[in-house]
Each structure stands twice: as structure tokens, then as C-alpha cells.
Amino acid sequence: MAGGPGALPEWDLSDLYAGPGDPALDADLTRAETEARAFHASFANTLSALSGEALADAIGRYEAIEEVLGRAMSFASLVFSTDAQNPDNGRFLQTMQERVTTISSELLFFTLELNKIEEPVLEAKFRSPALERFRPFLRDLRVFRPHQLSDEVERLLHEKEVTGRTAWNRLFDETIAGMEVGVAGETLNVSGALNKLSDPDRGVREAAAKGVSAAFGEKARLFTLITNTLVKDKEIVDGWRRYPRPGSSRNRANMVEDEVVDALVTAVIESFPSLSHRYYAMKAKWLGLPKLKHWDRNAPLPDEDNSDIPWDAARDRVLSAYSGFSPELGRVGREFFDKPWIDAVLRPGKASGAFAHPTVPSAHPYLLLNYHGKSRDVMTLAHELGHGVHQVLAAEHGYLMSGTPLTLAETASVFGEMLTFRALLDAERDPRRRRALLAGKVEDMLNTVVRQIAFYRFETLLHDARRKGELSREEIGALWMQVQAESLGPAFDFTPDYEIYWSYIPHFIHSPFYVYAYAFGDCLVNALYGVFREGSVPDFENKYLDLLRAGGTLRHQELLAPFGLDASDPAFWHKGLAVISGFIDELERADG
């Protein structure tokens, strides 16, 4: 960390590689290429006949090669996210993607052939303890068995990815990274301009909103083309794979049934009036406005402490909350601050938003944030640190089984946010500041649940409409405005310039139908945290740590069973949503 106390940290990626020109990177990929070819020669068309022990050995060799490729791609992605405007970084990322794709093509046969093994034959092989260890990997792999295409088609899709979806993703990222937004005489990047939407001065918020609208409006033709192309691309691939609907492939990857997602989405949509509509009506009154504009959604409240929070103070608040719940959680979390694993500096070209990248189990995760010093940034830090801790604790299962489905990947992050919020709320004695804290948390939860399900509904409408032909900017904007009005309610008066705001959401481009995972995780954690507060589950701390350590080895039913929770029960979602409703009830009582 450069500078004095409170200076923002920058990560050091040398635990992966010293730099794009590091000879170790080229040596690793050269070795991986040799091993991948030898692996293909040794095991192609043999898997069904292998003993359980031999098959376990093959999976172990496959995992080792994949981890080398994962390390290289993690490094390239992180370098690119540090400064996507630098053309050298873009070329480096593309070169790595092409080289890794070529190598992994030699390995593609393996998972395809594993899925061709008949169920009784595979089950007999599990008599080997060595293979039994990989049961979760094989279980999850075989979810995609009904959607697997011929080996030749699978290889074609795999190799064309670098000139297809991946290339469009890169174009989207580089375009946003290079954009400049004019805000009241300032020239800001997209992240900086979006941050101004939380400014206490309504004039600044309006100027930022109009600046964002203008900047993205100028690029609307490009973003419309990118979106239409990727949605059509997904429709083509989904059709070949016989997925019943656009979101099904994501649900399979999340190891969750379509019906469970439907239950979540339906429960949240039915709750719009009792959650977001009710809250934003109160917020309009607090702000003294007859109607809210879209630039008022994240406006600070009159009693909100909008002073800058130094980095050191943010770190201490989050670690104190983590350690107060579990010394082990706090210990793992502190590693991220004691070591150069976080990049929070604001710089041109840096990826907007925040993320936790798990990299590979033989290394460690890295966190990226854009820290502006506001209370929401503290909650973002708590959120991303939760991801990082989760990734560290699950690493023991190795490259193939440490990762969790997106629906469960949000568990530790949202739980970390809740721990931090509760610690702050419980320590606050001033009623006005307490109300501001509670309202801030409600807004975060609405952004996580209501806003993300609105995003999911927008994607559903978008993908359904695209099947009838290419969509214009105006048609996409109309769908966006429709779901925003539905989800945010009558307290808002949306100006026409808001119709372009769909175009800056990266999840629609990078991870179609990802967004419901946030709502899934938030409602899950609300229910989980409710059990914790009730004290109804003995040894909750250790059971929670076991949940995190399980990584991808267990499904959501098995992970939630020790806490007496079941996500397949519709009442589960209402239990989670009731937590948000209860907070709004408390605000209404205080308001009265």
C-alpha cells in the first residue's frame, strides 16, 4: 500500500505471474500444451473401460492441467481489469484466451466422454475410494448430459468462442472503460459518474444522470448491436442444446431447478408493492419530493452521515464485524488486508464496480473495488470480502470442486454484509442516525432483491422478444422502462433519458440470467441470519463455516438442511422477504 495511513491498497499479481512477459507464464502454457496432448493420446476413447482407480487418476491429471490454464486466464483477466483502456492489456488477454482455448481443445473430449459412460457402469466404478472423492464433480457434470452435442460440434463451439461471445464481451468492456462522462463541468469515467448518483446535492445527481444518459446514448447503436448479437447467439446455442427456455442453461449451471427459480421470482414480484413501492413512497416524503426521479433512487437521506470514511476505518469496521461472529472468519478476512490481495484505487480504465476473483486453489483470491469512501463502499467491501473468505475456505477441494454455483456463491458475501450492518446498527444509539442506517440497509436489500429480479424479468422479456427479430434501441428501452416502473412503483416519475440505462449493466453481456443469484443469495441469507439471531440452531458458527468449506461438493438442499431450511419450499422465500418487510415496518413506525 502506497502513501500514508488510509491510503488505498493496490494488488500485487506476482503470486500468479510477475507480468505479461514472465517466462514462467510461457513455460507453464508450453508444459500444459504438451501434457494436454499426451493426456488426449492416453485417454481418448478409453474411459468407459477404465477401473475406478484409473479413472480417478485421469481426473486428477485433467484437474492439474486445467488449473494451469485457470491460473493463466485469471492473471490475464486481472491485468485487463486493472486498465482495460491499455491496448497492450487487451491484446494480452486475447492472446491468452486464444492460446488457452487451443490447449483446452485437446481436453474437451474428456468431459464429453465422461458423460457418455452409462450410469450403472459409472456407479460400479465408485467402489473405488479414489473416484468417490470426485463424485460431486461427476454429479454436476452429468447435469448437462441431456444437452450435450456431438464431439465435433462441441469442439467447434469451444474453439469459436474466442471470436464469438468472448470477443463481443471484450468490445463491451473496452468501450465502457474508454468512455468519458461529462458531469457539471467535470469529465469522469463511468464508475465515477455512477458514483455521483449518490451525491447529497440533487443538482449533482441530476447532472450525473443526464451525463450518463448522454454518454451511453452516443454509444446506443453499438450497445444495441452487441446485445442483439449475444442474445441471438444464445438462442442458437440453446436451441441446439434443447434447453426449454433462455434461463434454463444458467439454472443448470447453478444446480438449481427451473421451478425453484420461478418460485423465487414470483415471490419477489408479488412483494413489489409491500417492499419497494412502500419504501420509495416514504423516501419521497423524507426528501420532500412529490415524485422521485431515477437519479433520486440512491440519494442519501437527510439524516445520513455522508462524510468520507477512510480506508482504514472501513477495514476495521468490516473485520470487527467478521471477528465478532467468528474469530476464524476474521482471521481469514484479515489476510486480504495484510497481504496485497485488494485493489481499491480509483484509476482511469479500471473495471467499474467490484468483484472477487477466486483465481486457483494453489494461489488465492483477489478483490477489486472502486473505493469512494462512502457507507455503500464499506458494505461493498464487506460483500466482496465475504466472497474472498468463502473462496479461501473452499479451496481445499481443488480446482474442480472448490467453486460454488452462483446461487450459493452469494451466501458468504451477503452474510458478511449483514454482519457488518448489524454491528453498526446495534452500536448506534441516536434514533435519527439509526433510522438512516436502517433505511440504507433496506435500500441495499431492495437493490439486491427487487432490482435484480427486475433485471431478470427484463432479460426474460428481452430474450423472448428477440426471437421475433432484431430489436431496436427503442424497443429494448421500452422493455427496460416497463420493468422499472413495475418494480419501483408509483413513487417514481421516469424521464425518457432513463430508457438507455439497460446498456451499462455488464451481467446482461457477460453472464445472462446471472442476476437472480443475488436475490437468491439475499433471501437465503435473510432466512439463515434469522435462524442465527433466534439461536435455534446449536453450534451455528461451525455449521456455517462448514457450509463455506463445502465449496461445490454439496447442493443447496444438503447445505441448508443443518439449519432446518429448504429452498424448494415456497415459504422459504417469503421468510427471507419478510426480513426486508420487517425493516420497512420499523421505518414506518419510526416515521409515525
Coordinates of C-alpha atoms in Angstrom, one line a residue:
M1 CA 0.0 0.0 0.0
A2 CA 1.5 3.3 -1.1
G3 CA 1.1 6.5 0.8
G4 CA 0.1 7.3 4.4
P5 CA -2.5 5.7 6.8
G6 CA -5.7 5.1 5.0
A7 CA -4.2 5.1 1.5
L8 CA -6.0 2.8 -0.8
P9 CA -4.4 -0.6 -1.5
E10 CA -3.3 -1.9 -4.8
W11 CA -2.9 -5.6 -5.5
D12 CA 0.3 -7.4 -6.4
L13 CA -0.4 -10.1 -9.0
S14 CA 3.1 -11.6 -8.7
D15 CA 1.7 -14.6 -6.8
L16 CA 0.3 -15.6 -10.1
Y17 CA 3.0 -14.2 -12.5
A18 CA 5.5 -11.4 -12.4
G19 CA 4.0 -9.8 -15.5
P20 CA 2.7 -10.5 -19.0
G21 CA 6.2 -11.2 -20.2
D22 CA 7.1 -13.5 -17.3
P23 CA 9.0 -16.6 -18.7
A24 CA 7.2 -18.7 -16.2
L25 CA 3.8 -18.0 -17.9
D26 CA 5.1 -19.2 -21.3
A27 CA 6.7 -22.2 -19.7
D28 CA 3.5 -23.2 -17.8
L29 CA 1.4 -23.0 -21.0
T30 CA 4.0 -24.8 -23.1
R31 CA 4.1 -27.6 -20.5
A32 CA 0.3 -27.6 -20.3
E33 CA 0.1 -28.0 -24.1
T34 CA 2.5 -30.9 -24.1
E35 CA 0.6 -32.6 -21.2
A36 CA -2.8 -31.9 -22.8
R37 CA -1.7 -33.7 -26.0
A38 CA -0.3 -36.6 -24.1
F39 CA -3.5 -36.8 -22.0
H40 CA -5.6 -36.9 -25.1
A41 CA -3.4 -39.6 -26.6
S42 CA -3.6 -41.7 -23.4
F43 CA -7.3 -41.5 -22.6
A44 CA -9.4 -40.7 -25.6
N45 CA -12.0 -43.5 -26.2
T46 CA -10.8 -45.4 -23.1
L47 CA -12.8 -44.0 -20.2
S48 CA -15.7 -46.5 -20.0
A49 CA -13.2 -49.4 -19.8
L50 CA -11.0 -47.8 -17.0
S51 CA -11.2 -49.0 -13.5
G52 CA -12.4 -46.6 -10.8
E53 CA -8.9 -46.1 -9.6
A54 CA -7.6 -45.4 -13.1
L55 CA -10.4 -43.0 -13.9
A56 CA -9.7 -41.1 -10.7
D57 CA -6.1 -40.8 -11.7
A58 CA -7.2 -39.5 -15.1
I59 CA -9.5 -36.9 -13.5
G60 CA -6.6 -35.8 -11.2
R61 CA -4.3 -35.3 -14.3
Y62 CA -7.1 -33.4 -16.1
E63 CA -7.6 -31.1 -13.0
A64 CA -3.9 -30.3 -12.8
I65 CA -3.8 -29.2 -16.4
E66 CA -7.0 -27.2 -16.1
E67 CA -5.6 -25.4 -13.0
V68 CA -2.5 -24.2 -15.0
L69 CA -4.9 -22.8 -17.7
G70 CA -7.1 -21.3 -15.0
R71 CA -4.1 -19.6 -13.4
A72 CA -3.0 -18.1 -16.8
M73 CA -6.5 -16.8 -17.6
S74 CA -7.0 -15.4 -14.1
F75 CA -3.8 -13.4 -14.4
A76 CA -4.8 -12.1 -17.9
S77 CA -8.3 -11.2 -16.7
L78 CA -7.0 -9.3 -13.7
V79 CA -4.3 -7.5 -15.7
F80 CA -7.0 -6.4 -18.1
S81 CA -9.4 -5.3 -15.4
T82 CA -6.7 -3.0 -13.9
D83 CA -6.7 -0.9 -17.1
A84 CA -8.9 -2.0 -19.9
Q85 CA -8.0 1.1 -21.9
N86 CA -4.4 -0.1 -22.3
P87 CA -4.3 -1.8 -25.7
D88 CA -1.4 -4.0 -24.6
N89 CA -3.7 -5.4 -21.9
G90 CA -6.4 -6.1 -24.4
R91 CA -4.0 -7.9 -26.7
F92 CA -2.5 -9.8 -23.9
L93 CA -6.0 -11.0 -22.7
Q94 CA -7.0 -12.0 -26.3
T95 CA -3.7 -13.8 -26.8
M96 CA -4.1 -15.8 -23.6
Q97 CA -7.7 -16.7 -24.5
E98 CA -6.7 -17.9 -27.9
R99 CA -3.8 -19.9 -26.6
V100 CA -5.7 -21.4 -23.7
T101 CA -8.6 -22.3 -26.0
T102 CA -6.2 -24.2 -28.3
I103 CA -4.8 -26.1 -25.4
S104 CA -8.1 -26.9 -23.8
S105 CA -9.5 -28.2 -27.1
E106 CA -7.2 -31.2 -26.5
L107 CA -9.0 -31.8 -23.2
L108 CA -12.6 -31.2 -24.4
F109 CA -13.1 -34.9 -25.2
F110 CA -12.7 -35.8 -21.6
T111 CA -15.9 -34.3 -20.1
L112 CA -17.8 -35.3 -23.2
E113 CA -16.7 -38.9 -22.9
L114 CA -17.3 -39.0 -19.2
N115 CA -20.9 -38.1 -19.9
K116 CA -21.2 -41.0 -22.3
I117 CA -20.5 -43.6 -19.6
E118 CA -23.7 -45.3 -18.8
E119 CA -25.0 -44.8 -15.3
P120 CA -24.7 -48.4 -14.0
V121 CA -21.1 -48.6 -15.4
L122 CA -20.1 -45.4 -13.7
E123 CA -21.8 -46.3 -10.4
A124 CA -19.8 -49.6 -10.3
K125 CA -16.6 -47.5 -10.6
F126 CA -17.4 -45.6 -7.5
R127 CA -16.5 -48.6 -5.4
S128 CA -13.0 -47.1 -5.7
P129 CA -12.5 -44.6 -2.8
A130 CA -10.2 -42.6 -5.1
L131 CA -13.0 -42.0 -7.6
E132 CA -15.6 -41.4 -4.8
R133 CA -13.8 -38.2 -4.0
F134 CA -14.7 -36.9 -7.4
R135 CA -18.4 -37.8 -7.1
P136 CA -19.5 -34.2 -6.8
F137 CA -17.6 -33.2 -9.9
L138 CA -19.1 -36.1 -11.9
R139 CA -22.6 -35.4 -10.5
D140 CA -22.6 -31.8 -11.6
L141 CA -21.0 -32.6 -15.0
R142 CA -23.8 -35.1 -15.8
V143 CA -26.5 -32.4 -15.3
F144 CA -25.5 -31.3 -18.8
R145 CA -25.6 -34.8 -20.3
P146 CA -29.1 -34.3 -21.9
H147 CA -27.8 -31.1 -23.6
Q148 CA -24.5 -32.4 -24.9
L149 CA -23.9 -32.3 -28.6
S150 CA -21.6 -34.4 -30.8
D151 CA -17.9 -34.2 -30.2
E152 CA -17.3 -32.3 -33.4
V153 CA -20.0 -29.6 -32.7
E154 CA -18.8 -29.2 -29.1
R155 CA -15.2 -28.7 -30.3
L156 CA -16.4 -26.2 -32.9
L157 CA -18.4 -24.2 -30.4
H158 CA -15.4 -24.3 -28.0
E159 CA -12.9 -23.1 -30.5
K160 CA -15.1 -20.4 -32.0
E161 CA -15.8 -18.9 -28.5
V162 CA -12.7 -16.6 -28.8
T163 CA -14.1 -15.0 -32.0
G164 CA -17.7 -15.1 -30.8
R165 CA -19.1 -14.3 -27.3
T166 CA -15.7 -13.6 -25.8
A167 CA -14.9 -11.1 -28.5
W168 CA -18.2 -9.3 -28.0
N169 CA -17.6 -9.2 -24.3
R170 CA -14.2 -7.6 -24.8
L171 CA -15.7 -5.0 -27.1
F172 CA -18.3 -4.1 -24.4
D173 CA -15.6 -3.9 -21.7
E174 CA -13.2 -1.8 -23.7
T175 CA -15.9 0.5 -24.8
I176 CA -17.1 1.3 -21.3
A177 CA -13.6 1.5 -19.9
G178 CA -12.8 4.2 -22.5
M179 CA -16.0 6.3 -22.1
E180 CA -15.9 9.7 -20.6
V181 CA -19.0 11.2 -18.9
G182 CA -19.5 15.0 -18.5
V183 CA -20.9 15.9 -15.1
A184 CA -21.3 19.6 -14.2
G185 CA -18.1 20.6 -15.9
E186 CA -16.1 17.5 -14.8
T187 CA -15.0 14.7 -17.1
L188 CA -15.4 11.4 -15.3
N189 CA -15.2 7.7 -16.2
V190 CA -18.4 5.6 -16.0
S191 CA -17.7 4.4 -12.4
G192 CA -17.1 8.0 -11.2
A193 CA -20.2 9.3 -12.9
L194 CA -22.4 6.5 -11.5
N195 CA -21.0 7.2 -8.0
K196 CA -22.3 10.8 -8.3
L197 CA -25.9 9.4 -8.4
S198 CA -25.5 9.0 -4.6
D199 CA -24.4 12.7 -4.1
P200 CA -26.3 14.6 -1.5
D201 CA -26.8 17.5 -3.9
R202 CA -29.8 16.8 -6.1
G203 CA -28.4 19.0 -8.8
V204 CA -25.2 17.0 -9.0
R205 CA -27.3 13.7 -9.2
E206 CA -29.4 15.1 -12.0
A207 CA -26.3 16.3 -13.9
A208 CA -24.7 12.9 -13.4
A209 CA -27.8 11.1 -14.6
K210 CA -28.1 13.2 -17.7
G211 CA -24.3 12.8 -18.3
V212 CA -24.6 9.0 -18.2
S213 CA -27.7 9.1 -20.4
A214 CA -25.9 11.3 -23.0
A215 CA -22.7 9.2 -22.9
F216 CA -24.5 5.9 -23.3
G217 CA -26.9 7.4 -25.8
E218 CA -24.0 8.3 -28.1
K219 CA -23.0 4.6 -28.0
A220 CA -26.5 3.2 -28.2
R221 CA -26.2 1.8 -31.7
L222 CA -23.1 -0.2 -30.6
F223 CA -24.7 -1.5 -27.3
T224 CA -27.9 -2.4 -29.2
L225 CA -25.8 -4.4 -31.7
I226 CA -23.8 -6.1 -29.0
T227 CA -27.0 -7.1 -27.1
N228 CA -28.9 -8.3 -30.1
T229 CA -26.0 -10.3 -31.3
L230 CA -25.3 -12.0 -28.0
V231 CA -29.0 -12.7 -27.3
K232 CA -29.4 -14.3 -30.8
D233 CA -26.1 -16.3 -30.3
K234 CA -27.6 -17.7 -27.0
E235 CA -30.8 -18.6 -28.7
I236 CA -29.0 -20.5 -31.4
V237 CA -26.8 -22.5 -28.9
D238 CA -29.8 -23.1 -26.6
G239 CA -31.8 -24.4 -29.5
W240 CA -29.1 -26.9 -30.5
R241 CA -28.8 -28.0 -26.8
R242 CA -32.5 -28.3 -26.4
Y243 CA -32.9 -26.1 -23.4
P244 CA -36.6 -25.4 -22.7
R245 CA -36.1 -21.7 -22.2
P246 CA -33.4 -19.0 -22.1
G247 CA -32.7 -19.2 -18.4
S248 CA -32.5 -22.9 -18.2
S249 CA -28.8 -23.3 -19.0
R250 CA -27.9 -20.8 -16.2
N251 CA -30.1 -22.7 -13.8
R252 CA -28.4 -26.0 -14.7
A253 CA -25.0 -24.3 -14.1
N254 CA -26.3 -23.1 -10.7
M255 CA -27.5 -26.6 -9.9
V256 CA -31.0 -25.3 -9.2
E257 CA -34.3 -26.3 -10.8
D258 CA -36.2 -24.0 -13.0
E259 CA -39.2 -24.4 -10.7
V260 CA -37.2 -23.1 -7.7
V261 CA -36.1 -20.0 -9.6
D262 CA -39.7 -19.5 -10.7
A263 CA -40.9 -19.6 -7.1
L264 CA -38.3 -17.0 -6.1
V265 CA -39.1 -14.7 -8.9
T266 CA -42.9 -15.0 -8.4
A267 CA -42.5 -14.3 -4.6
V268 CA -40.4 -11.2 -5.2
I269 CA -42.7 -9.8 -8.0
E270 CA -45.7 -10.3 -5.7
S271 CA -43.9 -8.4 -3.0
F272 CA -43.1 -5.3 -5.1
P273 CA -46.0 -3.3 -3.5
S274 CA -45.1 -4.3 0.1
L275 CA -41.4 -3.7 -0.4
S276 CA -40.1 -1.2 -3.0
H277 CA -43.3 0.6 -3.6
R278 CA -43.9 1.2 0.1
Y279 CA -40.3 2.2 0.8
Y280 CA -39.8 4.6 -2.0
A281 CA -43.1 6.4 -1.1
M282 CA -41.6 7.0 2.3
K283 CA -38.3 8.1 0.7
A284 CA -40.1 10.7 -1.5
K285 CA -41.7 12.1 1.7
W286 CA -38.3 12.2 3.5
L287 CA -36.7 14.1 0.6
G288 CA -39.7 16.5 0.4
L289 CA -40.5 15.5 -3.2
P290 CA -43.9 14.8 -4.7
K291 CA -42.2 12.2 -7.0
L292 CA -38.8 10.7 -7.3
K293 CA -36.7 10.8 -10.4
H294 CA -34.4 7.9 -11.3
W295 CA -31.5 10.0 -10.0
D296 CA -33.1 10.1 -6.6
R297 CA -33.2 6.3 -6.1
N298 CA -29.8 6.2 -4.3
A299 CA -29.9 9.7 -2.9
P300 CA -28.7 9.9 0.7
L301 CA -31.3 10.6 3.3
P302 CA -31.4 13.9 5.2
D303 CA -30.0 12.3 8.4
E304 CA -27.5 10.1 6.6
D305 CA -23.8 10.6 7.5
N306 CA -22.3 11.3 4.1
S307 CA -18.8 12.1 5.4
D308 CA -15.9 10.3 3.8
I309 CA -14.9 7.0 5.5
P310 CA -11.1 6.4 5.4
W311 CA -10.0 3.0 4.1
D312 CA -8.5 2.0 7.5
A313 CA -11.8 2.8 9.2
A314 CA -13.7 0.7 6.6
R315 CA -11.3 -2.2 7.1
D316 CA -11.7 -2.1 10.8
R317 CA -15.5 -2.0 10.7
V318 CA -15.7 -5.0 8.5
L319 CA -13.1 -7.0 10.3
S320 CA -14.6 -6.2 13.7
A321 CA -18.0 -7.5 12.5
Y322 CA -16.5 -10.6 10.9
S323 CA -14.4 -11.4 14.0
G324 CA -17.3 -10.7 16.3
F325 CA -19.2 -13.5 14.7
S326 CA -16.3 -15.9 14.2
P327 CA -12.6 -15.5 15.0
E328 CA -11.8 -17.8 12.1
L329 CA -13.8 -15.7 9.7
G330 CA -12.0 -12.6 10.9
R331 CA -8.6 -14.3 10.7
V332 CA -9.1 -15.3 7.1
G333 CA -10.5 -11.9 6.2
R334 CA -7.5 -10.1 7.7
E335 CA -5.2 -11.9 5.3
F336 CA -6.6 -9.8 2.4
F337 CA -5.6 -6.6 4.1
D338 CA -2.2 -7.8 5.5
K339 CA -1.3 -9.1 2.0
P340 CA -1.6 -7.2 -1.3
W341 CA -4.8 -9.0 -2.4
I342 CA -7.1 -6.0 -2.8
D343 CA -7.1 -3.2 -5.4
A344 CA -9.3 -0.3 -4.3
V345 CA -7.6 2.6 -6.1
L346 CA -9.6 4.8 -8.5
R347 CA -7.9 5.0 -11.8
P348 CA -8.8 5.6 -15.5
G349 CA -9.5 2.5 -17.4
K350 CA -10.1 0.3 -14.4
A351 CA -13.1 -2.0 -14.4
S352 CA -16.1 -0.4 -12.8
G353 CA -18.0 -2.0 -9.9
A354 CA -16.4 -4.6 -7.7
F355 CA -15.6 -8.3 -7.8
A356 CA -13.8 -11.2 -6.0
H357 CA -11.8 -13.4 -8.4
P358 CA -11.1 -16.8 -6.9
T359 CA -8.1 -17.4 -9.3
V360 CA -7.0 -21.0 -8.5
P361 CA -6.8 -23.0 -5.2
S362 CA -2.9 -23.1 -5.4
A363 CA -2.9 -19.3 -5.2
H364 CA -5.6 -17.1 -3.5
P365 CA -8.4 -14.8 -4.5
Y366 CA -8.1 -11.1 -5.4
L367 CA -10.6 -8.4 -4.7
L368 CA -11.3 -5.4 -7.0
L369 CA -13.2 -2.4 -5.7
N370 CA -13.6 1.3 -6.6
Y371 CA -13.5 2.8 -3.2
H372 CA -15.0 6.3 -3.0
G373 CA -15.2 6.4 0.8
K374 CA -19.0 6.2 1.3
S375 CA -21.0 3.9 3.5
R376 CA -22.1 1.9 0.5
D377 CA -18.4 1.3 -0.3
V378 CA -18.0 -0.1 3.2
M379 CA -20.8 -2.6 2.5
T380 CA -19.3 -3.4 -0.9
L381 CA -16.1 -4.2 0.9
A382 CA -17.9 -6.4 3.4
H383 CA -19.6 -8.1 0.4
E384 CA -16.5 -8.8 -1.6
L385 CA -14.5 -9.9 1.4
G386 CA -17.2 -12.5 2.1
H387 CA -16.7 -13.9 -1.4
G388 CA -12.9 -13.9 -0.8
V389 CA -13.2 -15.7 2.5
H390 CA -15.6 -18.3 1.1
Q391 CA -13.1 -18.9 -1.8
V392 CA -10.2 -19.4 0.6
L393 CA -12.1 -21.8 2.9
A394 CA -13.4 -23.9 -0.1
A395 CA -10.0 -24.1 -1.8
E396 CA -9.2 -27.4 -0.1
H397 CA -11.5 -29.2 -2.5
G398 CA -9.2 -28.4 -5.5
Y399 CA -9.8 -26.7 -8.8
L400 CA -12.8 -28.8 -10.0
M401 CA -14.8 -28.8 -6.8
S402 CA -14.0 -25.6 -4.8
G403 CA -16.2 -23.3 -6.9
T404 CA -19.8 -22.9 -5.8
P405 CA -22.9 -22.3 -8.1
L406 CA -23.8 -18.6 -8.3
T407 CA -26.9 -19.2 -6.1
L408 CA -24.6 -20.3 -3.3
A409 CA -21.6 -18.1 -4.1
E410 CA -23.6 -15.1 -2.8
T411 CA -24.1 -16.7 0.6
A412 CA -20.9 -15.5 2.4
S413 CA -20.9 -12.1 0.7
V414 CA -24.4 -11.2 1.7
F415 CA -23.9 -12.7 5.2
G416 CA -20.8 -10.6 5.6
E417 CA -22.8 -7.5 4.7
M418 CA -25.5 -8.4 7.2
L419 CA -22.9 -8.9 9.9
T420 CA -21.3 -5.5 9.2
F421 CA -24.7 -3.8 9.1
R422 CA -25.9 -5.4 12.3
A423 CA -22.7 -4.5 14.2
L424 CA -23.2 -0.8 13.1
L425 CA -26.9 -0.8 13.9
D426 CA -26.6 -2.4 17.3
A427 CA -23.9 0.1 18.3
E428 CA -26.0 3.2 17.2
R429 CA -28.0 4.9 19.9
D430 CA -29.1 8.1 18.1
P431 CA -32.6 7.5 16.7
R432 CA -32.1 9.6 13.6
R433 CA -28.8 8.0 12.7
R434 CA -30.3 4.6 13.4
R435 CA -33.2 5.3 11.0
A436 CA -30.7 6.4 8.4
L437 CA -28.7 3.2 8.8
L438 CA -31.8 1.1 8.7
A439 CA -33.0 2.9 5.5
G440 CA -29.6 2.4 3.9
K441 CA -29.8 -1.3 4.6
V442 CA -33.3 -1.5 3.2
E443 CA -32.1 0.2 0.0
D444 CA -29.2 -2.2 -0.3
M445 CA -31.6 -5.1 0.1
L446 CA -34.0 -3.7 -2.4
N447 CA -31.1 -3.2 -4.9
T448 CA -30.1 -6.8 -4.3
V449 CA -33.6 -8.4 -4.4
V450 CA -36.1 -6.2 -6.2
R451 CA -33.7 -4.6 -8.6
Q452 CA -32.0 -7.9 -9.6
I453 CA -35.3 -9.7 -10.1
A454 CA -36.4 -6.7 -12.2
F455 CA -33.2 -7.2 -14.2
Y456 CA -34.1 -10.9 -14.5
R457 CA -37.6 -10.0 -15.8
F458 CA -36.1 -7.6 -18.3
E459 CA -33.7 -10.3 -19.6
T460 CA -36.6 -12.7 -19.9
L461 CA -38.7 -10.2 -21.9
L462 CA -35.7 -9.2 -24.0
H463 CA -34.7 -12.8 -24.9
D464 CA -38.3 -13.7 -25.7
A465 CA -38.8 -10.6 -27.9
R466 CA -35.5 -11.1 -29.7
R467 CA -36.8 -14.4 -31.0
K468 CA -39.2 -12.5 -33.3
G469 CA -36.4 -10.4 -34.9
E470 CA -33.7 -7.9 -34.1
L471 CA -34.7 -5.3 -31.6
S472 CA -34.3 -1.5 -31.9
R473 CA -32.8 0.7 -29.2
E474 CA -36.3 2.0 -28.6
E475 CA -37.8 -1.5 -28.2
I476 CA -35.2 -2.5 -25.7
G477 CA -35.6 0.7 -23.9
A478 CA -39.4 0.2 -23.7
L479 CA -38.9 -3.2 -22.0
W480 CA -36.4 -1.6 -19.6
M481 CA -38.9 1.2 -18.7
Q482 CA -41.7 -1.3 -18.3
V483 CA -39.9 -3.4 -15.7
Q484 CA -38.5 -0.4 -13.8
A485 CA -42.0 1.1 -13.5
E486 CA -43.3 -2.3 -12.3
S487 CA -40.6 -2.8 -9.7
L488 CA -40.0 0.7 -8.3
G489 CA -43.6 1.7 -8.3
P490 CA -45.8 4.9 -8.4
A491 CA -43.4 7.0 -6.3
F492 CA -41.2 7.4 -9.4
D493 CA -41.6 9.7 -12.4
F494 CA -39.2 8.3 -15.1
T495 CA -37.7 10.7 -17.6
P496 CA -37.3 9.5 -21.1
D497 CA -33.5 9.6 -20.9
Y498 CA -33.6 6.7 -18.4
E499 CA -34.5 4.3 -21.2
I500 CA -30.8 3.8 -22.1
Y501 CA -29.7 2.6 -18.7
W502 CA -30.0 -1.0 -19.6
S503 CA -26.9 -0.7 -21.6
Y504 CA -24.4 -0.3 -18.8
I505 CA -25.3 -3.5 -16.9
P506 CA -22.4 -5.9 -17.5
H507 CA -24.2 -9.0 -16.3
F508 CA -26.6 -8.9 -19.4
I509 CA -23.5 -9.2 -21.5
H510 CA -21.1 -11.4 -19.5
S511 CA -23.5 -13.7 -17.6
P512 CA -27.0 -13.9 -19.0
F513 CA -29.6 -14.6 -16.3
Y514 CA -26.9 -14.4 -13.6
V515 CA -28.8 -11.6 -11.7
Y516 CA -31.4 -13.7 -9.9
A517 CA -28.5 -15.3 -7.9
Y518 CA -28.2 -12.1 -5.9
A519 CA -31.8 -12.2 -4.9
F520 CA -31.5 -16.0 -4.2
G521 CA -28.4 -15.3 -2.0
D522 CA -30.0 -12.4 -0.2
C523 CA -33.3 -14.2 0.7
L524 CA -31.3 -17.3 1.6
V525 CA -29.0 -15.3 3.9
N526 CA -32.0 -13.4 5.4
A527 CA -33.5 -16.8 6.4
L528 CA -30.1 -18.1 7.5
Y529 CA -29.4 -15.0 9.6
G530 CA -32.8 -15.2 11.1
V531 CA -32.0 -18.7 12.4
F532 CA -28.7 -17.3 13.8
R533 CA -30.5 -14.4 15.6
E534 CA -33.1 -16.8 17.0
G535 CA -30.4 -19.1 18.4
S536 CA -32.5 -22.1 17.3
V537 CA -29.5 -24.0 15.7
P538 CA -26.8 -25.2 18.1
D539 CA -23.2 -24.5 17.1
F540 CA -24.3 -22.2 14.3
E541 CA -20.9 -20.7 13.8
N542 CA -19.2 -24.1 13.0
K543 CA -22.1 -25.2 10.8
Y544 CA -21.9 -22.0 8.9
L545 CA -18.1 -22.4 8.4
D546 CA -18.7 -26.0 7.3
L547 CA -21.2 -24.6 4.7
L548 CA -18.5 -22.3 3.3
R549 CA -15.8 -25.0 3.4
A550 CA -18.1 -27.4 1.4
G551 CA -17.5 -25.3 -1.8
G552 CA -19.2 -27.0 -4.7
T553 CA -19.3 -30.5 -3.1
L554 CA -22.9 -30.2 -1.8
R555 CA -26.2 -28.9 -3.3
H556 CA -28.3 -26.3 -1.7
Q557 CA -30.7 -28.8 -0.1
E558 CA -27.8 -30.5 1.7
L559 CA -26.2 -27.3 2.8
L560 CA -29.3 -25.8 4.3
A561 CA -30.6 -29.0 6.0
P562 CA -28.4 -28.5 9.1
F563 CA -30.2 -25.1 9.6
G564 CA -33.7 -26.5 9.1
L565 CA -34.2 -24.6 5.8
D566 CA -35.4 -25.8 2.4
A567 CA -35.2 -23.6 -0.7
S568 CA -37.7 -25.8 -2.6
D569 CA -40.4 -24.7 -0.1
P570 CA -42.2 -21.5 -1.3
A571 CA -42.4 -20.4 2.3
F572 CA -38.6 -20.2 2.4
W573 CA -38.6 -17.2 0.0
H574 CA -41.4 -15.5 1.9
K575 CA -39.3 -15.9 5.1
G576 CA -36.4 -14.1 3.5
L577 CA -38.6 -11.4 2.1
A578 CA -40.3 -10.9 5.4
V579 CA -37.0 -9.7 6.8
I580 CA -37.0 -6.8 4.4
S581 CA -40.6 -6.1 5.0
G582 CA -39.9 -6.1 8.8
F583 CA -37.2 -3.4 8.4
I584 CA -39.7 -1.3 6.4
D585 CA -42.3 -1.8 9.1
E586 CA -39.7 -0.5 11.6
L587 CA -39.1 2.6 9.5
E588 CA -42.8 3.3 9.2
R589 CA -43.2 3.1 13.0
A590 CA -40.3 5.5 13.5
D591 CA -41.7 7.7 10.8
G592 CA -45.0 7.8 12.5

